[in-house]
Short mmCIF file of C-alpha atoms and ligand atoms in Angstrom, two decimals:
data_model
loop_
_atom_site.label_atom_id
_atom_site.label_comp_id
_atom_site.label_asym_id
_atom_site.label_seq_id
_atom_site.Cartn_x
_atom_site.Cartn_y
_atom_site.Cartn_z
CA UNK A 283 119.37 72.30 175.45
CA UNK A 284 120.13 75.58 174.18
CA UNK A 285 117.95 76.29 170.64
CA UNK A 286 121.32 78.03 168.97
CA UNK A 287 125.09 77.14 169.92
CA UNK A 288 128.17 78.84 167.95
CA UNK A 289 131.68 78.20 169.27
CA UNK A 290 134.94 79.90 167.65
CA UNK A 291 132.36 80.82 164.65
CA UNK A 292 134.48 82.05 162.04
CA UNK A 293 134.14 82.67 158.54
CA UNK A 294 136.61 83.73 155.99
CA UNK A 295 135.95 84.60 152.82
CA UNK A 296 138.91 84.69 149.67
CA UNK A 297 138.10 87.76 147.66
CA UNK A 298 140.08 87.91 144.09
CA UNK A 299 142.40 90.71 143.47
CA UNK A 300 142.41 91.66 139.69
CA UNK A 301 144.58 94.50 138.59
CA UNK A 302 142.20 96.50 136.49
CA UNK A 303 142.66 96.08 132.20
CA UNK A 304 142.88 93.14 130.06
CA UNK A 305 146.88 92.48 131.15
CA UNK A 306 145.18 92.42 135.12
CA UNK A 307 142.42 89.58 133.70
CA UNK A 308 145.16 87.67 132.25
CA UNK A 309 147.42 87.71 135.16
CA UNK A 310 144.72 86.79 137.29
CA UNK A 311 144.21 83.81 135.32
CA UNK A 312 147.48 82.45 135.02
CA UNK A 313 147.94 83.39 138.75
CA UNK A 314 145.27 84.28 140.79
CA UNK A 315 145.85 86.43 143.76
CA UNK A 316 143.43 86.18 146.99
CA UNK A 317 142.62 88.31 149.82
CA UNK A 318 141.23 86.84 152.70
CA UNK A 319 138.49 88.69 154.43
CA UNK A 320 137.82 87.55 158.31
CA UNK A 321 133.97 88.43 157.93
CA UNK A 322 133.22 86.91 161.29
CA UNK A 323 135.34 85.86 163.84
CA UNK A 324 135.78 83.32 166.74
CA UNK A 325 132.05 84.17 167.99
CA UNK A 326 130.66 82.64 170.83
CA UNK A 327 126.69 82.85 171.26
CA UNK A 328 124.85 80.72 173.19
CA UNK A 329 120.71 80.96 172.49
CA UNK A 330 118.14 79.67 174.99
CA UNK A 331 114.25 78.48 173.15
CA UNK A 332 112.31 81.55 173.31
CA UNK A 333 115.11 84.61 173.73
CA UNK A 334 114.78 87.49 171.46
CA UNK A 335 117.99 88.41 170.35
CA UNK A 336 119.26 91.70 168.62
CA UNK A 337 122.33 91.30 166.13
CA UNK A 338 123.90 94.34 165.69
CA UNK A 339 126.77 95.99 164.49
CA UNK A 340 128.01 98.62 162.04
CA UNK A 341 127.92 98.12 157.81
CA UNK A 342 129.97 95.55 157.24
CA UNK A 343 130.65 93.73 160.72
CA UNK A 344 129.25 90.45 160.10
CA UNK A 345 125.55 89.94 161.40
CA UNK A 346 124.62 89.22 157.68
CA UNK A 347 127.21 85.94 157.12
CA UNK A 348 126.47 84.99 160.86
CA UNK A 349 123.20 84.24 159.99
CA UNK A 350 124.09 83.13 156.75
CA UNK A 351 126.19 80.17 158.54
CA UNK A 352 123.36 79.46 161.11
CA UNK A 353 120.88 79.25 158.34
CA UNK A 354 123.00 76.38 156.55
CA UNK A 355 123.87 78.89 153.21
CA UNK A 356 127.37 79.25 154.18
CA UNK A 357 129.78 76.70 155.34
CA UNK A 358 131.73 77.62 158.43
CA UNK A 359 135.48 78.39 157.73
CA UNK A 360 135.93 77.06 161.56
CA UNK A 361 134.27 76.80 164.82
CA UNK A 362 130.91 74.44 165.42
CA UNK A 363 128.08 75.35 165.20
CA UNK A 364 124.56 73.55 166.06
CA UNK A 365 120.71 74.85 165.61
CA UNK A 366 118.10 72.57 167.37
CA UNK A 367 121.32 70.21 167.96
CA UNK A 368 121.72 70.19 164.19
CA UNK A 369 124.44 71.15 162.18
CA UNK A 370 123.15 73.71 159.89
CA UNK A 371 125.24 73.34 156.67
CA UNK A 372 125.48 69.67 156.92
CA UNK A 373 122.07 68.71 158.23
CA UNK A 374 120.63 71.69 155.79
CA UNK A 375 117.30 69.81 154.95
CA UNK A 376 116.82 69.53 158.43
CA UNK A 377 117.01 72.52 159.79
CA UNK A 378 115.13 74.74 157.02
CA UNK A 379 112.12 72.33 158.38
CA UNK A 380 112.35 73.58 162.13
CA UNK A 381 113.43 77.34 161.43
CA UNK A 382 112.59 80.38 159.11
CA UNK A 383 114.04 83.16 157.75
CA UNK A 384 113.84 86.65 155.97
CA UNK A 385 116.28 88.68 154.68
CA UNK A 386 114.76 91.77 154.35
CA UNK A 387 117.14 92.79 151.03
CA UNK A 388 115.71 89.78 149.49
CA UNK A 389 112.37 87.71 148.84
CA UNK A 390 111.30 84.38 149.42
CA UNK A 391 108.21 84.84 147.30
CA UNK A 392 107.88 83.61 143.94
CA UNK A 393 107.80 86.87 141.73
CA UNK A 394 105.48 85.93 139.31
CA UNK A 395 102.58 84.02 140.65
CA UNK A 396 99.65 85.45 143.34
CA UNK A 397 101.09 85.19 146.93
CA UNK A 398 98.74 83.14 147.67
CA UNK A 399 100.74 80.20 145.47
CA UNK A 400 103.79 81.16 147.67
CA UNK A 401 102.19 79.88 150.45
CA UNK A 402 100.59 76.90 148.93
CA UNK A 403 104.17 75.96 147.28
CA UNK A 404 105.33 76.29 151.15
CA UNK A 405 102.89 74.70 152.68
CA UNK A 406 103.66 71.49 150.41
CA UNK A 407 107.62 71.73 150.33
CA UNK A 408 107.14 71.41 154.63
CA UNK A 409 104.43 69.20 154.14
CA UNK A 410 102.46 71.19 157.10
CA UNK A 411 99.21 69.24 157.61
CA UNK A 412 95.84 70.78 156.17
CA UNK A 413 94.29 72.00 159.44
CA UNK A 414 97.51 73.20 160.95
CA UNK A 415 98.01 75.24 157.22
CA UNK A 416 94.95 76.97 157.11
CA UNK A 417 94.55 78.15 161.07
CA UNK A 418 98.27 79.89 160.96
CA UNK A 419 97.54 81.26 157.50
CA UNK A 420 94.90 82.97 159.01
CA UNK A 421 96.03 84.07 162.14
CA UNK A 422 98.85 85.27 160.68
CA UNK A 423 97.22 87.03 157.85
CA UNK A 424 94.99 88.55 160.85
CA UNK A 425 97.97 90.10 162.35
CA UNK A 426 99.81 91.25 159.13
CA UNK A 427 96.82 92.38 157.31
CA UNK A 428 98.00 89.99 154.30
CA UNK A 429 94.21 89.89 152.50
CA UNK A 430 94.07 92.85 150.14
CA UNK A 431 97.10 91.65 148.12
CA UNK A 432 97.35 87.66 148.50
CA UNK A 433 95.77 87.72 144.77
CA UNK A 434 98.49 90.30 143.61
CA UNK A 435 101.81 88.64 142.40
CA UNK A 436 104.83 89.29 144.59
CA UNK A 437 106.43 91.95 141.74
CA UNK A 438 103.47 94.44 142.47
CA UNK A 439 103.61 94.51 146.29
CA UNK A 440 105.08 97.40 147.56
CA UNK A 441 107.94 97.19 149.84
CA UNK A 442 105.49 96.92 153.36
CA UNK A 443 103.64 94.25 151.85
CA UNK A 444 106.06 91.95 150.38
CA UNK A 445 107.70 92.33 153.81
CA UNK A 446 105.00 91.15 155.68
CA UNK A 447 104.05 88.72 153.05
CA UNK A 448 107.78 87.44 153.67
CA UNK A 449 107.55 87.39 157.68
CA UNK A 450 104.21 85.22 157.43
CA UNK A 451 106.08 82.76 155.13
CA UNK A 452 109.07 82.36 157.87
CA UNK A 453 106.64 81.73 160.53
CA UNK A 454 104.01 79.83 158.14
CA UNK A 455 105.49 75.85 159.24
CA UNK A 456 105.91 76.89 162.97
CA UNK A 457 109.71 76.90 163.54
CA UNK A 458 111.04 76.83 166.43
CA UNK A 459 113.75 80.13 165.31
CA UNK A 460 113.28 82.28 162.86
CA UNK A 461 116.35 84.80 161.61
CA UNK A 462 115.71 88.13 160.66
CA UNK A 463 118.26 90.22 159.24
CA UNK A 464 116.82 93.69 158.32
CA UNK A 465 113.35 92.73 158.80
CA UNK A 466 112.09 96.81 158.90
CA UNK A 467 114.80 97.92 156.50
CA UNK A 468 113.38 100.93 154.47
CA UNK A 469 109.80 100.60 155.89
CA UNK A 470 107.19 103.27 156.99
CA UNK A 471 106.87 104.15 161.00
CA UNK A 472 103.04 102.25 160.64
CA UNK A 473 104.70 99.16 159.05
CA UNK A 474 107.51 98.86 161.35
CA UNK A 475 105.34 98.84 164.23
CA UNK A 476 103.01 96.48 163.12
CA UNK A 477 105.98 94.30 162.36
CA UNK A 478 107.19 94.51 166.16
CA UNK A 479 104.40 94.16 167.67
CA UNK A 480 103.83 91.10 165.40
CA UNK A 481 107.29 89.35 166.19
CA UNK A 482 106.50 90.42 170.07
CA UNK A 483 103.03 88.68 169.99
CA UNK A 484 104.45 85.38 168.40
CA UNK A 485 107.20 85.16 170.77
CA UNK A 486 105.38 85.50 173.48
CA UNK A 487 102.17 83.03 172.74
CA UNK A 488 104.30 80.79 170.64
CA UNK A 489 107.71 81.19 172.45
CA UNK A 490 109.42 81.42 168.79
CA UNK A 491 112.80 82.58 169.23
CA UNK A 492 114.27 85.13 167.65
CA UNK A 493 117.56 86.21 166.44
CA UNK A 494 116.95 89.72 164.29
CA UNK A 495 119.59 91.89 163.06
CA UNK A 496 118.64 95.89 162.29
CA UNK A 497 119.81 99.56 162.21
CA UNK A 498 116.56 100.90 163.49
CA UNK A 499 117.28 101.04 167.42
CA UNK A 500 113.47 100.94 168.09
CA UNK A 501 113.18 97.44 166.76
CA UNK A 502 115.89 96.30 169.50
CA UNK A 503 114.17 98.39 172.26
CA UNK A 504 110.84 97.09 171.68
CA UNK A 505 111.46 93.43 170.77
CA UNK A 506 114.88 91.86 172.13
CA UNK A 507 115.64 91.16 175.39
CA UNK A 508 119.21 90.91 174.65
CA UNK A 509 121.58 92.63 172.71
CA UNK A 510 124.44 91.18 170.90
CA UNK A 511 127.06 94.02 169.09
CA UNK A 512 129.20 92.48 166.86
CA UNK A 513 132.21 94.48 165.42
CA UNK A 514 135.03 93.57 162.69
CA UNK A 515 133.67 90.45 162.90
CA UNK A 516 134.03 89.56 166.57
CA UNK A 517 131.13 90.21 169.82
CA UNK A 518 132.12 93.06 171.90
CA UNK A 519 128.98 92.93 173.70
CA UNK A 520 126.63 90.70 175.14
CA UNK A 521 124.24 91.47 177.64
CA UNK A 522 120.66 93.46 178.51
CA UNK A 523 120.02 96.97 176.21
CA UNK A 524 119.68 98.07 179.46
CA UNK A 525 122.86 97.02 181.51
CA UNK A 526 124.58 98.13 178.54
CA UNK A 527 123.24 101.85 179.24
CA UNK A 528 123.83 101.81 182.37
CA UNK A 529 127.68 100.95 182.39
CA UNK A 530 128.49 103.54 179.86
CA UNK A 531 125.89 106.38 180.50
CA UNK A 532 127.30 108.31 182.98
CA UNK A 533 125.45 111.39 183.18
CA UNK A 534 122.11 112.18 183.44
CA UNK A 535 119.91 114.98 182.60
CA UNK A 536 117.35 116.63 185.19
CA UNK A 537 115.04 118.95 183.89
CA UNK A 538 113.04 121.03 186.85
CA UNK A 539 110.28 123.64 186.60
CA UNK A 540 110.26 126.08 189.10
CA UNK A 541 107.72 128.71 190.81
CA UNK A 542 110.96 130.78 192.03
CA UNK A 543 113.35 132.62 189.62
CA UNK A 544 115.87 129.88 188.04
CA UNK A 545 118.70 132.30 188.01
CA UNK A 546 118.78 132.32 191.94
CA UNK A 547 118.13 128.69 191.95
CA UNK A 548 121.40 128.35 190.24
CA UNK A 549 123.26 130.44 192.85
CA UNK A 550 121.66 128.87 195.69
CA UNK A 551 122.72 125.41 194.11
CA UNK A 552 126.13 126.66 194.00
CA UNK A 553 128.60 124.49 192.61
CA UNK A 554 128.90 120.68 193.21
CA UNK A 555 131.78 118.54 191.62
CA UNK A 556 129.34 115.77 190.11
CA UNK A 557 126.31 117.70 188.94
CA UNK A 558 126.28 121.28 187.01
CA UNK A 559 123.11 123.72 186.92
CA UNK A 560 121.82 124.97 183.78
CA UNK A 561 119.36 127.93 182.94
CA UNK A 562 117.32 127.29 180.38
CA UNK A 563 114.36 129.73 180.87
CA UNK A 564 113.31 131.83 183.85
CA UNK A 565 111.96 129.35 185.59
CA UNK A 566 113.45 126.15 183.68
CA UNK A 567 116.83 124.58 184.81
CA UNK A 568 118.73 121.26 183.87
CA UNK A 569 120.97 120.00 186.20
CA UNK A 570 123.28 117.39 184.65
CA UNK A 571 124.39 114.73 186.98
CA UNK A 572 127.01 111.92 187.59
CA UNK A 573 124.70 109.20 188.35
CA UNK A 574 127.62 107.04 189.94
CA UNK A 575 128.08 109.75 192.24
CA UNK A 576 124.54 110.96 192.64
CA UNK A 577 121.06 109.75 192.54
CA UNK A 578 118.05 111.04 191.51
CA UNK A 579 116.69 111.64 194.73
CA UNK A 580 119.89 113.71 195.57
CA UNK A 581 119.13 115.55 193.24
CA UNK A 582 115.36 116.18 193.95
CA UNK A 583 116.80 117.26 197.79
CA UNK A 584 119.34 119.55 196.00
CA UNK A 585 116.89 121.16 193.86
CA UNK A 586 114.32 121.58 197.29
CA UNK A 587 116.91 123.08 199.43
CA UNK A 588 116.98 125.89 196.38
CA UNK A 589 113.82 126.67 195.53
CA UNK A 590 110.47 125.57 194.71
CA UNK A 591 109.97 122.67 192.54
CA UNK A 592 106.80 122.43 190.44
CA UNK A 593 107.65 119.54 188.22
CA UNK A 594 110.78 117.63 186.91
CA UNK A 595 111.64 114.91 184.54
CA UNK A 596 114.72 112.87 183.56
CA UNK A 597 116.36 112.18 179.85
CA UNK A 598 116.30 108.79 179.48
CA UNK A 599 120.23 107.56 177.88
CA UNK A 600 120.15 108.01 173.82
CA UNK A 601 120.71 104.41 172.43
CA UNK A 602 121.72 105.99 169.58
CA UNK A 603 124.17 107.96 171.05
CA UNK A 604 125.79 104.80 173.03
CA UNK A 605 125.61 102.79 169.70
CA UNK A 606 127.10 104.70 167.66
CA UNK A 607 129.68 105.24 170.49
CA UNK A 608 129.94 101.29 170.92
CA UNK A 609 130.45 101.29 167.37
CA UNK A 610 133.03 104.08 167.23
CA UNK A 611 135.00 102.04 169.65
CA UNK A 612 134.89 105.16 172.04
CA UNK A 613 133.31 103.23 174.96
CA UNK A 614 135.45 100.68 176.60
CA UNK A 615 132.20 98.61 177.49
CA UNK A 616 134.42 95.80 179.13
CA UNK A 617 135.49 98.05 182.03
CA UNK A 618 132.48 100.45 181.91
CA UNK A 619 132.73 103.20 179.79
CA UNK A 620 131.79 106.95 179.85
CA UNK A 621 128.97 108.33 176.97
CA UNK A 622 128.34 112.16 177.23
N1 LIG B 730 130.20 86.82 149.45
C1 LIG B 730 131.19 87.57 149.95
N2 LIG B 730 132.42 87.52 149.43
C2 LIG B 730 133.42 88.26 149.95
N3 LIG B 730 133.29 89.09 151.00
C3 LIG B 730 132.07 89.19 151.54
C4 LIG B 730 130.95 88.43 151.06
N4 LIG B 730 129.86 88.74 151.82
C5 LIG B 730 130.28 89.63 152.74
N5 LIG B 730 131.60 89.90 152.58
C6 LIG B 730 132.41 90.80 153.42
O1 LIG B 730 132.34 90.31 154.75
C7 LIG B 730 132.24 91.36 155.69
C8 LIG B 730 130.96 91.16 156.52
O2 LIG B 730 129.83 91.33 155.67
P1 LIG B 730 128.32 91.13 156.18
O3 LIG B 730 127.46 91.19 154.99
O4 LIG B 730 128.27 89.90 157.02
O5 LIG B 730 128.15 92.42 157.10
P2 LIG B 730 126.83 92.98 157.82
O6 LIG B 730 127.17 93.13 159.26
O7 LIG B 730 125.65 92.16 157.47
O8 LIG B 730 126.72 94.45 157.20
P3 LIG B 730 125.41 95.32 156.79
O9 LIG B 730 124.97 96.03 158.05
O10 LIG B 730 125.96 96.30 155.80
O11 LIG B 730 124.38 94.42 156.23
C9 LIG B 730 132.27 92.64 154.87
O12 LIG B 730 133.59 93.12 154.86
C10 LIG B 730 131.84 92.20 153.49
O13 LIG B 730 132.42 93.01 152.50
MG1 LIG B 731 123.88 92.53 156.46
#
């Protein structure tokens, strides 16, 4: 059975529209006006246990109500939806046993009481038995380096620690998925690397899935093995980071080293309709390349029929680029897009 199955998700939401001024308040009152907002839309996502999933999408698109409705905290507008077979809003009590979350905006720690209590309170609201409590607390405190502040109250942490105080929570009662929307957000290079190769090393020895949403593209290329892009409220992409670079990353990027003169490199290349020779230095050239029409090891035989190759290596596709290109809506990922 799959751990997470949405169908024809959709979630409206009826925002008020007040003219500004006391004459706007009253009008409101005696009519209201609404405007509906389609936050999320007719999404379709179907979750195997143990998948790492990356939710992402432009300010705005959706990820954060998405998870908002899988979580139980909003009620669908339409659509079904069913975590571990449950049905999050209605079976709510249920569900918050056998998953965790963390919204990295907000904090699931009590503010003024040691963190330590946090976890105590938790450990008693899911009733997690004694033994069970006190060998994740420390394995988990072990990975996230939680001892130096669980006597601190939750107001002094600094960002990094409250973050990772908040992560070891969601994971403290062993749930079977665990939701992460901005789990990194605003959080040093050290931090956010700890934190991935924390969610990494749980998934893989615990098989915890996860579903995480996040701006920073290294958290999607390190952790998720699938890559979900949500838009205006509906999926535009589902698939591997990588099959998604390869359908819309046309080009590529050689970058040779030569012991001859690059200049007559260039000439000797000549011109070819999918690849064009750069000089960069005297004996540095790039030669771009259409990798539908040309491989690699073309390339290489081009390059050794022109002169004398030392060394060479290849730009790997910028995510970032194809992102923000995704998001743009200047790739037409359904028929397999170009990204220069
Ligand atoms: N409580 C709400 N009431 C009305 N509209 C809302 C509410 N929450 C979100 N929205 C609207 O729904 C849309 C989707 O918002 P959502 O927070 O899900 O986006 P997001 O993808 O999480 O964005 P971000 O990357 O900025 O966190 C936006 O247009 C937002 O303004
Ligand atoms: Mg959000």
């Amino acid at each position: 059975m799959s751990i997470i199955e949405a169908q024809g998700l959709t979630k409206t939401y009826q925002n008020a529209v007040k003219e500004a001024g006391l004459a706007g308040a009253v009008k409101h009152f005696i009519k209201p006006v609404f405007r509906d907002i389609n936050a999320v839309q007719n999404v379709n996502l179907t979750i195997e246990p143990g998948e790492t999933v990356a939710y992402v999408g432009p300010n705005g698109a959706g990820k954060s109500t998405t998870i908002k409705m899988l979580t139980g905290i909003l009620k669908p507008t339409g659509g079904t939806v069913r975590v571990n077979g449950l049905d999050p809003y209605r079976d709510r009590m249920e569900n918050t046993k056998r998953m965790g979350v963390v919204f990295g905006q907000r904090t699931q720690l009590w503010w003024d009481i040691p963190v330590s209590e946090s976890f105590t309170l938790l450990r008693d609201i899911y009733a997690i038995p004694a033994k069970r409590y006190r060998e994740n607390l420390e394995w988990l405190s072990a990975m996230l380096g939680l001892a130096d502040f669980m006597g601190s109250s939750a107001r002094k942490l600094s960002l990094g620690q409250r973050m990772r105080a908040d992560l070891a929570l969601a994971f403290l009662h062993d749930p079977e998925v665990v939701f992460l929307d901005e789990p990194t957000i605003g959080l040093d290079v050290a931090v956010r690397e700890r934190i991935r190769e924390f969610l990494k090393k749980i998934n893989r020895e615990r098989g915890t899935t996860i579903l995480l949403t996040s701006h920073d593209l290294d958290d999607i290329r390190d952790v998720c093995g699938r890559l979900v892009v949500i838009d205006r409220g509906t999926v535009i992409y589902d698939g591997k980071l990588q099959e998604l670079l390869d359908r819309c990353v046309r080009s590529r990027t050689m970058h040779l080293r030569l012991t001859s003169d690059g200049k007559d490199f260039a000439r000797k290349l000549g011109t070819h309709p999918d690849c064009e020779v750069r000089v960069a230095t005297e004996s540095e050239v790039s030669i771009e390349f259409d990798r539908f029409a040309l491989s690699a090891k073309d390339i290489i035989n081009l390059a050794n029929a022109s002169g004398d190759v030392m060394d060479f290596r290849i730009d790997e596709p910028d995510i970032e680029v194809v992102i923000k290109n995704v998001y743009e809506g200047k790739l037409d990922i359904g028929s397999g897009g170009i990204a220069r």
